[in-house]
Tab-separated table of C-alpha atoms in Angstrom:
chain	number	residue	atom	x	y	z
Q	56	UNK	CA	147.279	-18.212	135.877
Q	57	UNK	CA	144.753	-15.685	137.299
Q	58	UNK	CA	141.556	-15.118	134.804
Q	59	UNK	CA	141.519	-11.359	133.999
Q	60	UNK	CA	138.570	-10.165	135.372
Q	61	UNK	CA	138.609	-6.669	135.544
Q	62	UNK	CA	136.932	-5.178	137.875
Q	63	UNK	CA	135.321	-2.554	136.534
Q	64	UNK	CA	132.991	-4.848	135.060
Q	65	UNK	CA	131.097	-6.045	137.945
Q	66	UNK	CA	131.776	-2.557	139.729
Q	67	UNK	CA	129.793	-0.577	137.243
Q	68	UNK	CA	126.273	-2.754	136.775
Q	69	UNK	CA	126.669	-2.703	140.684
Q	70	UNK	CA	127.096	0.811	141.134
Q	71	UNK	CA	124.202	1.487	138.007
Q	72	UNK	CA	121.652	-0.385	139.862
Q	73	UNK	CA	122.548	0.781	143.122
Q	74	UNK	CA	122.306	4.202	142.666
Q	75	UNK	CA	118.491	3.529	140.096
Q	76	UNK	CA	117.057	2.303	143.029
Q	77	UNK	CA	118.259	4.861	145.297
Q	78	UNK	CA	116.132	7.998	143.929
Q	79	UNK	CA	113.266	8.801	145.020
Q	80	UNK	CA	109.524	7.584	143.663
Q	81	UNK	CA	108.475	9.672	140.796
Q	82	UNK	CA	105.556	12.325	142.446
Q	83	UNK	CA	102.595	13.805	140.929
Q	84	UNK	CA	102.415	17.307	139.860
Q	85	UNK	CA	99.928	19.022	142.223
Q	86	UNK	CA	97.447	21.120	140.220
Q	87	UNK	CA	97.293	24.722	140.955
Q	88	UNK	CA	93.881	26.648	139.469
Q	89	UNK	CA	94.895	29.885	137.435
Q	90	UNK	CA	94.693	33.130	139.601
Q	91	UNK	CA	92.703	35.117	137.281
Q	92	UNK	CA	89.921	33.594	135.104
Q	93	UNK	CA	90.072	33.152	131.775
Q	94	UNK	CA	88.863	35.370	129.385
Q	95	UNK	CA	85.682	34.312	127.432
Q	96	UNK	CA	85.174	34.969	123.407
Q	97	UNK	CA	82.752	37.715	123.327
Q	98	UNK	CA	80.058	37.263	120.365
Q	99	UNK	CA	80.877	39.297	117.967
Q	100	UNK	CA	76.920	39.791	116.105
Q	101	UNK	CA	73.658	38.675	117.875
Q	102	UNK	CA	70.682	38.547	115.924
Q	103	UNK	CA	67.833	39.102	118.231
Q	104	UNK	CA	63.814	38.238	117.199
Q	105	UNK	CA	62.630	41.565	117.520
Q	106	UNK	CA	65.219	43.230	115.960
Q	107	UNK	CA	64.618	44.630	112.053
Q	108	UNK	CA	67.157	43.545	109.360
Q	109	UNK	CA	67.435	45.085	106.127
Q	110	UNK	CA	69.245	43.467	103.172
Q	111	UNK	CA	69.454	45.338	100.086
Q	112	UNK	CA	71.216	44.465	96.703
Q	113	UNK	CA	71.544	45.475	93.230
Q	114	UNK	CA	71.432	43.009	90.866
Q	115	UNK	CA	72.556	41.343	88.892
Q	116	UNK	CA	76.389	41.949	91.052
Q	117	UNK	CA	76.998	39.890	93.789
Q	118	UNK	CA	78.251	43.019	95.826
Q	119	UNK	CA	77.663	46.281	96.694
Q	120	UNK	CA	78.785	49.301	95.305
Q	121	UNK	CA	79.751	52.399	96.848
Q	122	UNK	CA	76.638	54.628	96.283
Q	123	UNK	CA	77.681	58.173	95.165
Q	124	UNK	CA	74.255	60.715	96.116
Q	125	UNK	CA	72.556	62.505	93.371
Q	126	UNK	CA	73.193	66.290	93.207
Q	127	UNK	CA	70.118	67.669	94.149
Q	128	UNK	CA	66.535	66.177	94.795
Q	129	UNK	CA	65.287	68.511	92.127
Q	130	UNK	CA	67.509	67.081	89.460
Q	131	UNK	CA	66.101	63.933	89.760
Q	132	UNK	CA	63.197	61.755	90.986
Q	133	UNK	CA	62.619	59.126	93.215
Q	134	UNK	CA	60.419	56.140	92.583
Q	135	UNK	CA	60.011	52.766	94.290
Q	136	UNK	CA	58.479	49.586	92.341
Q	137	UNK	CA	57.218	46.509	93.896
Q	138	UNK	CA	57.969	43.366	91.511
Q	139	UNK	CA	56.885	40.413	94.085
Q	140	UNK	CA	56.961	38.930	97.431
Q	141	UNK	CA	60.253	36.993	98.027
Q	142	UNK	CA	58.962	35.298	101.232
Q	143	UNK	CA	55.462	35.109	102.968
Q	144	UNK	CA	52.827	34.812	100.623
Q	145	UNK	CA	49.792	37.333	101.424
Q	146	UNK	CA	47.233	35.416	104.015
Q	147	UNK	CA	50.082	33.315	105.230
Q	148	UNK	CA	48.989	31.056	108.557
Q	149	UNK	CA	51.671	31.707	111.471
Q	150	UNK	CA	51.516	30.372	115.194
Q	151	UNK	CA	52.215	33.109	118.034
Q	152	UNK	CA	55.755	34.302	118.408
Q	153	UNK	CA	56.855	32.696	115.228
Q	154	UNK	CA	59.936	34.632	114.022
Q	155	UNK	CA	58.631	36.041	110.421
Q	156	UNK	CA	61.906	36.876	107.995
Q	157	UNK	CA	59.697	38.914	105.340
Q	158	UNK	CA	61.526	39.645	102.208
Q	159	UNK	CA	60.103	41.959	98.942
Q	160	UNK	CA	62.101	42.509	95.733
Q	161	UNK	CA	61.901	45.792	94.539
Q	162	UNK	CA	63.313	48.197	92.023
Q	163	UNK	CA	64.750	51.506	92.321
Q	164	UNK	CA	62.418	52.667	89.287
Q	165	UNK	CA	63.556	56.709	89.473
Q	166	UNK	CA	66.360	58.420	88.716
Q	167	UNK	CA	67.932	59.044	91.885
Q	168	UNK	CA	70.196	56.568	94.054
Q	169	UNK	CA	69.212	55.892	97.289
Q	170	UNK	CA	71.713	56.921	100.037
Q	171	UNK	CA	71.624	57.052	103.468
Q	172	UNK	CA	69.032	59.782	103.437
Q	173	UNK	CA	66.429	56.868	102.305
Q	174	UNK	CA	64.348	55.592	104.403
Q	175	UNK	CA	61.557	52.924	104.666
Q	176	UNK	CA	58.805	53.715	107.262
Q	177	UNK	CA	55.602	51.831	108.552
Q	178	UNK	CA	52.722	53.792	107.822
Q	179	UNK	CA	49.932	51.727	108.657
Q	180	UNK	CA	48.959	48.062	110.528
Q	181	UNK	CA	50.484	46.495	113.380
Q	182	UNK	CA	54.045	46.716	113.808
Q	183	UNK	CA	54.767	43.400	114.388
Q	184	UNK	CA	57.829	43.403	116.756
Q	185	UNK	CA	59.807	45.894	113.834
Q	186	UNK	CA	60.654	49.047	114.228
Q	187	UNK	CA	58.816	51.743	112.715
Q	188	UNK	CA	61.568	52.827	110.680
Q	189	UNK	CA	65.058	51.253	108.659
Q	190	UNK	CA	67.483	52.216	105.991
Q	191	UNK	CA	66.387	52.119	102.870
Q	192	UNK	CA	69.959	52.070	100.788
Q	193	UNK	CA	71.689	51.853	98.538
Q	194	UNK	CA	70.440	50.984	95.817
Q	195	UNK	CA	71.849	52.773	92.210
Q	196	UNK	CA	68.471	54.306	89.926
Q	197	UNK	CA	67.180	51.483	87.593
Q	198	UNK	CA	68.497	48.389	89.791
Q	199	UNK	CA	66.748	45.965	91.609
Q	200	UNK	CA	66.967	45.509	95.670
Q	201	UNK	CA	66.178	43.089	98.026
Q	202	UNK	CA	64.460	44.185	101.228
Q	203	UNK	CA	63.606	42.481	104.385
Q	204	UNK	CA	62.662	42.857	107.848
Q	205	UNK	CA	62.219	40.480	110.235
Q	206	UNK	CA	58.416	39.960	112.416
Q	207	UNK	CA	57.411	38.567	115.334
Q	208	UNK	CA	53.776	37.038	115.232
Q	209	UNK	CA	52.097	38.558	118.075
Q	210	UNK	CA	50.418	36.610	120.744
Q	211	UNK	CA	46.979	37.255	119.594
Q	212	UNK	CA	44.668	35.508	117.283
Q	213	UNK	CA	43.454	37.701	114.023
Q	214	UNK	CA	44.483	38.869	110.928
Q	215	UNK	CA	47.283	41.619	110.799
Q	216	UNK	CA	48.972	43.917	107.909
Q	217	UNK	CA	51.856	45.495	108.161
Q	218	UNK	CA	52.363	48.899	105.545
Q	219	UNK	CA	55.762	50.316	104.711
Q	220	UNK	CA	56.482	53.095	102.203
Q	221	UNK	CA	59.839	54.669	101.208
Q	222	UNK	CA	61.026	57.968	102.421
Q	223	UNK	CA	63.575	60.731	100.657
Q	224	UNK	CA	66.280	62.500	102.475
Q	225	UNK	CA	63.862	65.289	102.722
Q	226	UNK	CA	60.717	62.929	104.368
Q	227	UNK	CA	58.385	62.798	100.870
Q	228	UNK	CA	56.655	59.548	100.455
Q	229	UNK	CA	57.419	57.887	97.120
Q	230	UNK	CA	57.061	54.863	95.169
Q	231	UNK	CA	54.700	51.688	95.669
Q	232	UNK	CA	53.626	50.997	99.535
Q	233	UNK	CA	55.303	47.104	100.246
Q	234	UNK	CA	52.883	45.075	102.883
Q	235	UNK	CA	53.057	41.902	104.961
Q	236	UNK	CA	49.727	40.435	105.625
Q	237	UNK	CA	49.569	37.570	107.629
Q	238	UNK	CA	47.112	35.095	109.471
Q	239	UNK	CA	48.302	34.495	113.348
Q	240	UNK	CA	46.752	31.789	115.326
């Protein structure tokens, strides 16, 4: 009697094996450098150390609210009260080109909100790297603010004061002059 031995069975491993070694060697995927470059993420805020920044907030609320003008300068009055220095003690020691973040908490001690008309204006001393004139709102009558602008010691050795004073819509000084007065060497 002849064993059944089919032969499919030694047909297909044969075939199977054949045919795996027959393709060809796997290849490597050539690279190919994008056409165009990419795009870059553009910053979207730089702070620079000559530029002047100006933070002011009532308190005790954690934000601001929409600041709705007086009627009429006439109606009511404007005042400006210095309560202390937040940063930078007066006669403060700083080394040439030392970025100086000067902060003074004030209140808006009048009866009329501060808009956009406000304004804050050096009117005396060295500039120290700041403009010579920022925003000075909003701030509702009877709160307190937080101002600051930021310095740059100059490259000189000597004592310097900056003066700032607050301005109505209509450019009359009011309220108490706010000062940095620092010692660069």
């Amino acid at each position: 009697m002849k064993p059944r031995f089919p032969l499919s069975r030694i047909l297909i491993p044969f075939i199977c094996v054949a045919l795996c070694s027959c393709s060809p060697a796997p290849t490597a995927t050539p690279f190919i450098p994008p056409t165009a470059p990419a795009s870059l993420i553009e910053p979207t805020f730089i702070i620079q150390p000559t530029q002047q920044v100006i933070i002011v907030q009532p308190s005790p609320l954690p934000t601001i609210p929409a600041i709705e003008p007086t009627l009429s300068p006439e109606e009511c009055i404007n005042d400006l009260t210095f309560i202390r220095d937040i940063t930078i003690d007066d006669y403060s020691n700083f080394n040439f080109g030392e970025i100086m973040d000067k902060q003074w908490l004030v209140e808006n001690s009048g009866t009329c909100n501060w808009d956009s008309n406000y304004r804050l204006r050096r009117t005396s001393g060295s500039s120290l790297s700041a403009p010579d004139e920022i925003a000075l709102f909003p701030a509702r009558a009877g709160t307190q603010a937080v101002i600051q602008i930021i310095f740059t010691a100059p490259f000189t050795a000597d004592f310097f004061v900056s003066e700032w004073q607050a301005f109505d819509g209509s450019g009359v000084a009011f309220g108490d002059p706010i000062y940095i007065k620092v010692n660069v060497q």
